Amino acid sequence: MPKGNGATPRHFLDLDTVGKADLRGIIEQGQRYRLGKDEARPLVGKTLAMIFEKPSTRTRVSFEVGMKELGGEVVMLGTNDTQLGRGESIADTARVLSRYVDIIMIRTTAEDKLHEMARYATVPVINGLTDRTHPCQLMADVMTFEQHRGPIAGKSIAWSGDGNNMATSWIHAAVQFDFELRIACPKELMPPADVVSWAQKQGAKLRISHDAEQAVTGADCVVTDTWVSMGDEEPGKAKMRHNMLAPYRVDERLLQRAAKDAIFMHCLPAHRGEEVTASVIDGKQSVVWDEAENRLHAQKGILAWCLA
Ligand code: CP
Ligand code: NVA
């Protein structure tokens, strides 16, 4: 029998496909886990399958530990050690996994694969990063901001760097959590136009420019990410990205333009001396280790929500 209760599973595919109240509930639950206020094990007898088509440290370990802390079990699948690597379709894999496990997390390249998994699975599917978005990271980032600076609604966040998968999820988050987002990126590396126009239609407080100083001035939080995301490593292309993104490096001089008590965030892995200087990421405004820790708490909230 396929697992699941016969109803449409509660997938966690992107921040724009989950309602605001549900997202807020997940954050609040994540904060309870973080503070040790909820030690229940609601997922005893449940199994999470994780599929990684790209490398991972944080996502992999935080989901595994999180599932175990909630009482569940984990099965880890790489592309090369499953039949996916030999051409078995995502749809068939989804149908088969739905006979064994209660929930699936997938990190993949094209978002079509994520959606195919969700279409054919009878159990919830979680997006563990695609080329386009990284919603689990954003839940941890919102938690981290609120841990340090209180409610994020009405605050201003500055993104300086590549308009990549993280930037896209920040745009989704700006709409869903109602904060101001100022993105500074090269004109060649803008976030996807459809996401920007969706956000604008939702009334987002979103500003996109090519001026890092302007974006960061007075911001409550400064964020950046690697210049070369997984899949962008082709040598010529990577060098071009370095040249285009150098003016967006977060260094002390740039961070000084932000609000006096601004925090610095980065989803990691970081490349000191490239997108961020060591003095910033290892400095006193940086909250990157709390941010990494919050992956665990936020994802426990996501797992509990998907399987509620
Ligand atoms: N931030 C993040 O997703 O890290 P990993 O690639 O190590 O999972
Ligand atoms: N933009 C980065 C995020 C890594 C967590 C990448 O996709 O490689």
mmCIF file of C-alpha atoms and ligand atoms in Angstrom:
data_model
loop_
_atom_site.group_PDB
_atom_site.id
_atom_site.type_symbol
_atom_site.label_atom_id
_atom_site.label_comp_id
_atom_site.label_asym_id
_atom_site.label_seq_id
_atom_site.Cartn_x
_atom_site.Cartn_y
_atom_site.Cartn_z
ATOM 1 C CA MET A 1 0.000 0.000 0.000
ATOM 2 C CA PRO A 2 1.306 3.498 -0.712
ATOM 3 C CA LYS A 3 2.069 5.375 2.486
ATOM 4 C CA GLY A 4 0.337 8.622 3.299
ATOM 5 C CA ASN A 5 -3.262 9.072 4.351
ATOM 6 C CA GLY A 6 -4.737 9.275 0.851
ATOM 7 C CA ALA A 7 -5.081 13.061 0.994
ATOM 8 C CA THR A 8 -2.707 15.391 -0.875
ATOM 9 C CA PRO A 9 0.537 15.278 1.113
ATOM 10 C CA ARG A 10 1.746 18.416 2.884
ATOM 11 C CA HIS A 11 4.795 19.153 0.749
ATOM 12 C CA PHE A 12 7.356 21.812 1.678
ATOM 13 C CA LEU A 13 8.450 22.788 -1.817
ATOM 14 C CA ASP A 14 8.963 26.544 -1.618
ATOM 15 C CA LEU A 15 8.069 29.492 0.579
ATOM 16 C CA ASP A 16 5.556 30.737 -1.984
ATOM 17 C CA THR A 17 3.618 27.440 -1.892
ATOM 18 C CA VAL A 18 3.076 27.344 1.886
ATOM 19 C CA GLY A 19 0.650 29.754 3.569
ATOM 20 C CA LYS A 20 1.874 32.589 5.765
ATOM 21 C CA ALA A 21 0.223 31.223 8.911
ATOM 22 C CA ASP A 22 1.800 27.798 8.370
ATOM 23 C CA LEU A 23 5.246 29.342 7.818
ATOM 24 C CA ARG A 24 4.862 31.396 10.987
ATOM 25 C CA GLY A 25 3.751 28.280 12.882
ATOM 26 C CA ILE A 26 6.844 26.378 11.703
ATOM 27 C CA ILE A 27 9.121 29.216 12.849
ATOM 28 C CA GLU A 28 7.447 29.336 16.279
ATOM 29 C CA GLN A 29 7.762 25.551 16.609
ATOM 30 C CA GLY A 30 11.416 25.778 15.547
ATOM 31 C CA GLN A 31 12.014 28.372 18.283
ATOM 32 C CA ARG A 32 10.433 25.992 20.829
ATOM 33 C CA TYR A 33 12.787 23.235 19.725
ATOM 34 C CA ARG A 34 15.722 25.632 19.914
ATOM 35 C CA LEU A 35 14.828 26.673 23.445
ATOM 36 C CA GLY A 36 14.280 23.071 24.584
ATOM 37 C CA LYS A 37 10.602 23.808 25.273
ATOM 38 C CA ASP A 38 9.366 20.849 23.238
ATOM 39 C CA GLU A 39 11.124 17.514 23.547
ATOM 40 C CA ALA A 40 8.269 15.341 22.275
ATOM 41 C CA ARG A 41 9.066 12.608 19.743
ATOM 42 C CA PRO A 42 6.065 12.737 17.406
ATOM 43 C CA LEU A 43 7.792 10.902 14.544
ATOM 44 C CA VAL A 44 8.470 7.544 16.220
ATOM 45 C CA GLY A 45 7.947 4.840 13.582
ATOM 46 C CA LYS A 46 8.385 7.322 10.688
ATOM 47 C CA THR A 47 11.213 7.185 8.141
ATOM 48 C CA LEU A 48 12.698 10.027 6.113
ATOM 49 C CA ALA A 49 14.460 9.255 2.802
ATOM 50 C CA MET A 50 17.013 11.842 1.700
ATOM 51 C CA ILE A 51 18.171 12.088 -1.902
ATOM 52 C CA PHE A 52 21.254 14.175 -2.651
ATOM 53 C CA GLU A 53 22.156 14.936 -6.257
ATOM 54 C CA LYS A 54 24.564 17.605 -4.990
ATOM 55 C CA PRO A 55 26.931 17.674 -2.005
ATOM 56 C CA SER A 56 25.838 18.819 1.451
ATOM 57 C CA THR A 57 27.098 19.116 4.993
ATOM 58 C CA ARG A 58 24.479 21.154 6.888
ATOM 59 C CA THR A 59 21.327 19.945 5.154
ATOM 60 C CA ARG A 60 22.338 16.333 5.419
ATOM 61 C CA VAL A 61 23.419 16.353 9.055
ATOM 62 C CA SER A 62 20.683 18.671 10.347
ATOM 63 C CA PHE A 63 17.898 16.628 8.717
ATOM 64 C CA GLU A 64 19.366 13.360 9.970
ATOM 65 C CA VAL A 65 19.830 14.596 13.528
ATOM 66 C CA GLY A 66 16.476 16.417 13.470
ATOM 67 C CA MET A 67 14.567 13.337 12.325
ATOM 68 C CA LYS A 68 16.252 11.229 15.011
ATOM 69 C CA GLU A 69 15.517 13.809 17.709
ATOM 70 C CA LEU A 70 11.842 13.609 16.732
ATOM 71 C CA GLY A 71 11.970 9.824 17.148
ATOM 72 C CA GLY A 72 12.214 8.870 13.458
ATOM 73 C CA GLU A 73 14.647 7.033 11.198
ATOM 74 C CA VAL A 74 16.580 8.131 8.108
ATOM 75 C CA VAL A 75 17.605 6.477 4.833
ATOM 76 C CA MET A 76 20.276 8.321 2.861
ATOM 77 C CA LEU A 77 20.380 8.034 -0.941
ATOM 78 C CA GLY A 78 22.993 9.439 -3.309
ATOM 79 C CA THR A 79 22.344 9.591 -7.024
ATOM 80 C CA ASN A 80 25.250 7.332 -7.828
ATOM 81 C CA ASP A 81 24.322 4.532 -5.476
ATOM 82 C CA THR A 82 20.666 4.332 -6.562
ATOM 83 C CA GLN A 83 19.037 3.488 -9.884
ATOM 84 C CA LEU A 84 18.399 7.223 -10.384
ATOM 85 C CA GLY A 85 22.038 7.332 -11.476
ATOM 86 C CA ARG A 86 21.251 4.744 -14.181
ATOM 87 C CA GLY A 87 18.233 6.538 -15.537
ATOM 88 C CA GLU A 88 15.303 5.320 -13.422
ATOM 89 C CA SER A 89 12.798 8.151 -13.498
ATOM 90 C CA ILE A 90 12.028 10.442 -10.601
ATOM 91 C CA ALA A 91 8.352 9.505 -10.974
ATOM 92 C CA ASP A 92 9.040 5.787 -10.527
ATOM 93 C CA THR A 93 11.444 6.493 -7.676
ATOM 94 C CA ALA A 94 8.764 8.598 -5.966
ATOM 95 C CA ARG A 95 6.173 5.807 -6.291
ATOM 96 C CA VAL A 96 8.582 3.181 -4.959
ATOM 97 C CA LEU A 97 9.859 5.285 -2.046
ATOM 98 C CA SER A 98 6.230 6.016 -1.094
ATOM 99 C CA ARG A 99 5.833 2.301 -0.345
ATOM 100 C CA TYR A 100 8.706 2.355 2.171
ATOM 101 C CA VAL A 101 9.108 5.775 3.746
ATOM 102 C CA ASP A 102 6.850 8.440 5.245
ATOM 103 C CA ILE A 103 8.574 11.548 3.945
ATOM 104 C CA ILE A 104 11.185 12.447 1.297
ATOM 105 C CA MET A 105 13.749 15.238 1.164
ATOM 106 C CA ILE A 106 15.463 15.909 -2.152
ATOM 107 C CA ARG A 107 18.380 18.151 -3.104
ATOM 108 C CA THR A 108 18.530 18.350 -6.871
ATOM 109 C CA THR A 109 19.447 20.510 -9.847
ATOM 110 C CA ALA A 110 16.379 21.491 -11.888
ATOM 111 C CA GLU A 111 13.255 22.325 -9.907
ATOM 112 C CA ASP A 112 11.214 20.228 -12.373
ATOM 113 C CA LYS A 113 12.680 17.164 -10.686
ATOM 114 C CA LEU A 114 11.476 18.356 -7.294
ATOM 115 C CA HIS A 115 7.998 18.909 -8.703
ATOM 116 C CA GLU A 116 7.984 15.526 -10.411
ATOM 117 C CA MET A 117 8.891 13.911 -7.089
ATOM 118 C CA ALA A 118 6.049 15.779 -5.374
ATOM 119 C CA ARG A 119 3.575 14.885 -8.126
ATOM 120 C CA TYR A 120 4.152 11.142 -7.870
ATOM 121 C CA ALA A 121 4.923 10.698 -4.165
ATOM 122 C CA THR A 122 2.016 9.903 -1.857
ATOM 123 C CA VAL A 123 4.079 11.199 1.080
ATOM 124 C CA PRO A 124 5.336 14.747 1.768
ATOM 125 C CA VAL A 125 8.340 16.003 -0.207
ATOM 126 C CA ILE A 126 10.746 18.657 1.123
ATOM 127 C CA ASN A 127 12.953 20.842 -1.073
ATOM 128 C CA GLY A 128 16.525 20.539 0.233
ATOM 129 C CA LEU A 129 17.804 22.998 -2.442
ATOM 130 C CA THR A 130 17.472 23.253 -6.186
ATOM 131 C CA ASP A 131 19.236 25.489 -8.685
ATOM 132 C CA ARG A 132 16.348 27.916 -8.150
ATOM 133 C CA THR A 133 15.552 27.991 -4.415
ATOM 134 C CA HIS A 134 16.596 26.925 -0.906
ATOM 135 C CA PRO A 135 13.530 27.328 1.323
ATOM 136 C CA CYS A 136 14.735 25.311 4.354
ATOM 137 C CA GLN A 137 17.705 27.660 4.664
ATOM 138 C CA LEU A 138 15.391 30.680 4.658
ATOM 139 C CA MET A 139 13.329 29.262 7.512
ATOM 140 C CA ALA A 140 16.544 28.996 9.534
ATOM 141 C CA ASP A 141 17.539 32.512 8.447
ATOM 142 C CA VAL A 142 14.239 34.058 9.543
ATOM 143 C CA MET A 143 14.558 32.198 12.852
ATOM 144 C CA THR A 144 18.089 33.487 13.285
ATOM 145 C CA PHE A 145 17.138 37.071 12.552
ATOM 146 C CA GLU A 146 14.301 36.901 15.086
ATOM 147 C CA GLN A 147 16.522 35.204 17.670
ATOM 148 C CA HIS A 148 18.880 38.184 17.529
ATOM 149 C CA ARG A 149 16.721 41.130 16.518
ATOM 150 C CA GLY A 150 13.059 40.286 17.226
ATOM 151 C CA PRO A 151 10.224 40.200 14.690
ATOM 152 C CA ILE A 152 11.471 40.431 11.104
ATOM 153 C CA ALA A 153 8.285 42.119 9.777
ATOM 154 C CA GLY A 154 9.070 45.698 8.825
ATOM 155 C CA LYS A 155 12.859 45.233 9.118
ATOM 156 C CA SER A 156 15.256 45.720 6.213
ATOM 157 C CA ILE A 157 17.528 43.007 4.851
ATOM 158 C CA ALA A 158 20.262 43.715 2.291
ATOM 159 C CA TRP A 159 21.495 41.033 -0.076
ATOM 160 C CA SER A 160 24.804 41.778 -1.791
ATOM 161 C CA GLY A 161 25.930 39.245 -4.393
ATOM 162 C CA ASP A 162 24.686 36.693 -6.889
ATOM 163 C CA GLY A 163 20.948 36.695 -7.651
ATOM 164 C CA ASN A 164 20.980 32.930 -7.066
ATOM 165 C CA ASN A 165 18.797 30.285 -5.407
ATOM 166 C CA MET A 166 19.279 31.884 -1.994
ATOM 167 C CA ALA A 167 18.339 35.328 -3.330
ATOM 168 C CA THR A 168 15.170 33.850 -4.846
ATOM 169 C CA SER A 169 14.152 32.278 -1.553
ATOM 170 C CA TRP A 170 14.881 35.603 0.201
ATOM 171 C CA ILE A 171 12.408 37.223 -2.223
ATOM 172 C CA HIS A 172 9.776 34.613 -1.341
ATOM 173 C CA ALA A 173 10.489 35.228 2.349
ATOM 174 C CA ALA A 174 10.183 39.013 2.004
ATOM 175 C CA VAL A 175 6.612 38.522 0.776
ATOM 176 C CA GLN A 176 5.648 35.837 3.276
ATOM 177 C CA PHE A 177 7.244 37.455 6.338
ATOM 178 C CA ASP A 178 6.656 41.065 5.283
ATOM 179 C CA PHE A 179 10.111 42.644 5.499
ATOM 180 C CA GLU A 180 11.955 45.001 3.190
ATOM 181 C CA LEU A 181 14.500 43.322 0.904
ATOM 182 C CA ARG A 182 17.136 45.276 -0.967
ATOM 183 C CA ILE A 183 19.064 43.198 -3.451
ATOM 184 C CA ALA A 184 22.298 44.431 -4.989
ATOM 185 C CA CYS A 185 23.649 42.201 -7.748
ATOM 186 C CA PRO A 186 25.358 42.499 -11.140
ATOM 187 C CA LYS A 187 22.986 43.041 -14.050
ATOM 188 C CA GLU A 188 24.119 39.711 -15.509
ATOM 189 C CA LEU A 189 23.196 37.836 -12.317
ATOM 190 C CA MET A 190 19.734 39.112 -11.474
ATOM 191 C CA PRO A 191 17.201 36.912 -9.667
ATOM 192 C CA PRO A 192 14.637 35.295 -12.012
ATOM 193 C CA ALA A 193 12.312 37.898 -13.550
ATOM 194 C CA ASP A 194 9.174 35.836 -12.855
ATOM 195 C CA VAL A 195 9.956 35.724 -9.131
ATOM 196 C CA VAL A 196 10.565 39.474 -9.043
ATOM 197 C CA SER A 197 7.307 40.215 -10.827
ATOM 198 C CA TRP A 198 5.408 37.756 -8.583
ATOM 199 C CA ALA A 199 6.819 39.550 -5.521
ATOM 200 C CA GLN A 200 5.922 42.946 -6.922
ATOM 201 C CA LYS A 201 2.355 41.796 -7.570
ATOM 202 C CA GLN A 202 2.171 40.662 -3.943
ATOM 203 C CA GLY A 203 3.141 44.192 -2.876
ATOM 204 C CA ALA A 204 6.614 43.183 -1.685
ATOM 205 C CA LYS A 205 8.938 45.857 -0.348
ATOM 206 C CA LEU A 206 11.592 44.746 -2.812
ATOM 207 C CA ARG A 207 14.294 46.953 -4.296
ATOM 208 C CA ILE A 208 16.808 45.629 -6.809
ATOM 209 C CA SER A 209 19.862 47.636 -7.790
ATOM 210 C CA HIS A 210 23.469 47.169 -8.821
ATOM 211 C CA ASP A 211 24.771 49.314 -5.961
ATOM 212 C CA ALA A 212 25.871 47.395 -2.866
ATOM 213 C CA GLU A 213 26.517 50.531 -0.795
ATOM 214 C CA GLN A 214 23.044 51.882 -1.439
ATOM 215 C CA ALA A 215 21.421 48.522 -0.631
ATOM 216 C CA VAL A 216 23.292 48.045 2.629
ATOM 217 C CA THR A 217 22.905 51.586 3.993
ATOM 218 C CA GLY A 218 20.861 51.452 7.206
ATOM 219 C CA ALA A 219 19.944 47.744 6.783
ATOM 220 C CA ASP A 220 19.224 45.597 9.855
ATOM 221 C CA CYS A 221 20.895 42.574 8.324
ATOM 222 C CA VAL A 222 23.421 42.032 5.543
ATOM 223 C CA VAL A 223 23.463 38.705 3.688
ATOM 224 C CA THR A 224 25.587 37.216 0.955
ATOM 225 C CA ASP A 225 26.375 33.814 -0.542
ATOM 226 C CA THR A 226 29.055 32.093 -2.563
ATOM 227 C CA TRP A 227 29.936 33.571 -5.937
ATOM 228 C CA VAL A 228 30.010 30.107 -7.493
ATOM 229 C CA SER A 229 27.059 27.923 -6.561
ATOM 230 C CA MET A 230 27.002 24.164 -7.039
ATOM 231 C CA GLY A 231 26.690 23.630 -10.775
ATOM 232 C CA ASP A 232 28.362 26.950 -11.700
ATOM 233 C CA GLU A 233 31.917 25.607 -11.366
ATOM 234 C CA GLU A 234 32.936 25.547 -15.059
ATOM 235 C CA PRO A 235 36.382 27.283 -14.919
ATOM 236 C CA GLY A 236 35.780 30.105 -17.448
ATOM 237 C CA LYS A 237 32.346 30.820 -16.069
ATOM 238 C CA ALA A 238 33.564 30.824 -12.448
ATOM 239 C CA LYS A 239 36.294 33.366 -13.262
ATOM 240 C CA MET A 240 33.763 35.628 -14.964
ATOM 241 C CA ARG A 241 31.554 35.448 -11.876
ATOM 242 C CA HIS A 242 34.478 36.440 -9.643
ATOM 243 C CA ASN A 243 35.056 39.540 -11.753
ATOM 244 C CA MET A 244 31.405 40.514 -11.836
ATOM 245 C CA LEU A 245 30.831 39.915 -8.128
ATOM 246 C CA ALA A 246 33.970 41.507 -6.643
ATOM 247 C CA PRO A 247 32.187 44.868 -6.086
ATOM 248 C CA TYR A 248 29.576 43.047 -3.976
ATOM 249 C CA ARG A 249 32.024 41.507 -1.472
ATOM 250 C CA VAL A 250 30.878 42.116 2.101
ATOM 251 C CA ASP A 251 33.838 43.706 3.856
ATOM 252 C CA GLU A 252 34.044 45.863 6.983
ATOM 253 C CA ARG A 253 33.708 49.060 4.995
ATOM 254 C CA LEU A 254 30.446 47.867 3.422
ATOM 255 C CA LEU A 255 29.072 46.466 6.689
ATOM 256 C CA GLN A 256 29.736 49.793 8.413
ATOM 257 C CA ARG A 257 27.091 51.371 6.213
ATOM 258 C CA ALA A 258 24.431 49.107 7.713
ATOM 259 C CA ALA A 259 22.579 49.890 10.958
ATOM 260 C CA LYS A 260 24.897 50.001 13.963
ATOM 261 C CA ASP A 261 23.553 46.736 15.402
ATOM 262 C CA ALA A 262 23.140 45.018 12.018
ATOM 263 C CA ILE A 263 23.825 41.300 11.860
ATOM 264 C CA PHE A 264 25.635 39.420 9.097
ATOM 265 C CA MET A 265 24.293 36.138 7.720
ATOM 266 C CA HIS A 266 25.589 33.590 5.201
ATOM 267 C CA CYS A 267 24.062 30.175 4.539
ATOM 268 C CA LEU A 268 27.547 28.611 4.240
ATOM 269 C CA PRO A 269 29.766 27.179 2.876
ATOM 270 C CA ALA A 270 31.695 30.485 2.791
ATOM 271 C CA HIS A 271 34.796 31.522 0.862
ATOM 272 C CA ARG A 272 36.723 34.012 2.966
ATOM 273 C CA GLY A 273 38.294 36.732 0.839
ATOM 274 C CA GLU A 274 35.724 36.197 -1.928
ATOM 275 C CA GLU A 275 32.087 37.044 -1.127
ATOM 276 C CA VAL A 276 32.943 37.961 2.474
ATOM 277 C CA THR A 277 36.100 38.958 4.302
ATOM 278 C CA ALA A 278 37.309 36.948 7.295
ATOM 279 C CA SER A 279 36.960 40.048 9.472
ATOM 280 C CA VAL A 280 33.206 40.171 8.747
ATOM 281 C CA ILE A 281 32.277 36.491 8.887
ATOM 282 C CA ASP A 282 34.454 35.923 11.966
ATOM 283 C CA GLY A 283 33.565 39.313 13.444
ATOM 284 C CA LYS A 284 31.146 40.213 16.211
ATOM 285 C CA GLN A 285 28.204 41.075 13.955
ATOM 286 C CA SER A 286 28.251 37.652 12.333
ATOM 287 C CA VAL A 287 25.593 35.137 13.451
ATOM 288 C CA VAL A 288 26.499 32.411 10.957
ATOM 289 C CA TRP A 289 26.991 29.632 13.532
ATOM 290 C CA ASP A 290 23.576 30.263 15.086
ATOM 291 C CA GLU A 291 22.226 30.343 11.538
ATOM 292 C CA ALA A 292 23.755 26.916 10.821
ATOM 293 C CA GLU A 293 22.406 25.562 14.143
ATOM 294 C CA ASN A 294 18.943 26.830 13.313
ATOM 295 C CA ARG A 295 18.792 24.574 10.267
ATOM 296 C CA LEU A 296 18.274 21.773 12.791
ATOM 297 C CA HIS A 297 15.494 23.489 14.757
ATOM 298 C CA ALA A 298 13.707 24.944 11.721
ATOM 299 C CA GLN A 299 13.736 21.615 9.866
ATOM 300 C CA LYS A 300 12.358 19.787 12.884
ATOM 301 C CA GLY A 301 9.511 22.287 12.599
ATOM 302 C CA ILE A 302 9.157 21.506 8.889
ATOM 303 C CA LEU A 303 9.211 17.715 9.420
ATOM 304 C CA ALA A 304 6.609 17.953 12.194
ATOM 305 C CA TRP A 305 4.414 20.215 10.034
ATOM 306 C CA CYS A 306 4.624 17.927 6.966
ATOM 307 C CA LEU A 307 3.672 14.878 9.013
ATOM 308 C CA ALA A 308 1.122 16.526 11.333
HETATM 309 N N1 CP B 1 23.637 25.908 3.662
HETATM 310 C C1 CP B 1 23.565 24.642 3.178
HETATM 311 O O1 CP B 1 22.544 24.193 2.648
HETATM 312 O O2 CP B 1 24.680 23.918 3.381
HETATM 313 P P1 CP B 1 24.986 22.464 2.797
HETATM 314 O O3 CP B 1 25.210 22.614 1.328
HETATM 315 O O4 CP B 1 26.229 22.030 3.533
HETATM 316 O O5 CP B 1 23.820 21.568 3.076
HETATM 317 N N1 NVA B 2 23.967 29.108 -3.592
HETATM 318 C C1 NVA B 2 24.620 27.977 -2.983
HETATM 319 C C2 NVA B 2 23.961 27.603 -1.697
HETATM 320 C C3 NVA B 2 24.634 26.493 -0.958
HETATM 321 C C4 NVA B 2 23.930 26.073 0.272
HETATM 322 C C5 NVA B 2 24.627 26.809 -3.945
HETATM 323 O O1 NVA B 2 23.596 26.541 -4.566
HETATM 324 O O2 NVA B 2 25.665 26.176 -4.085
#
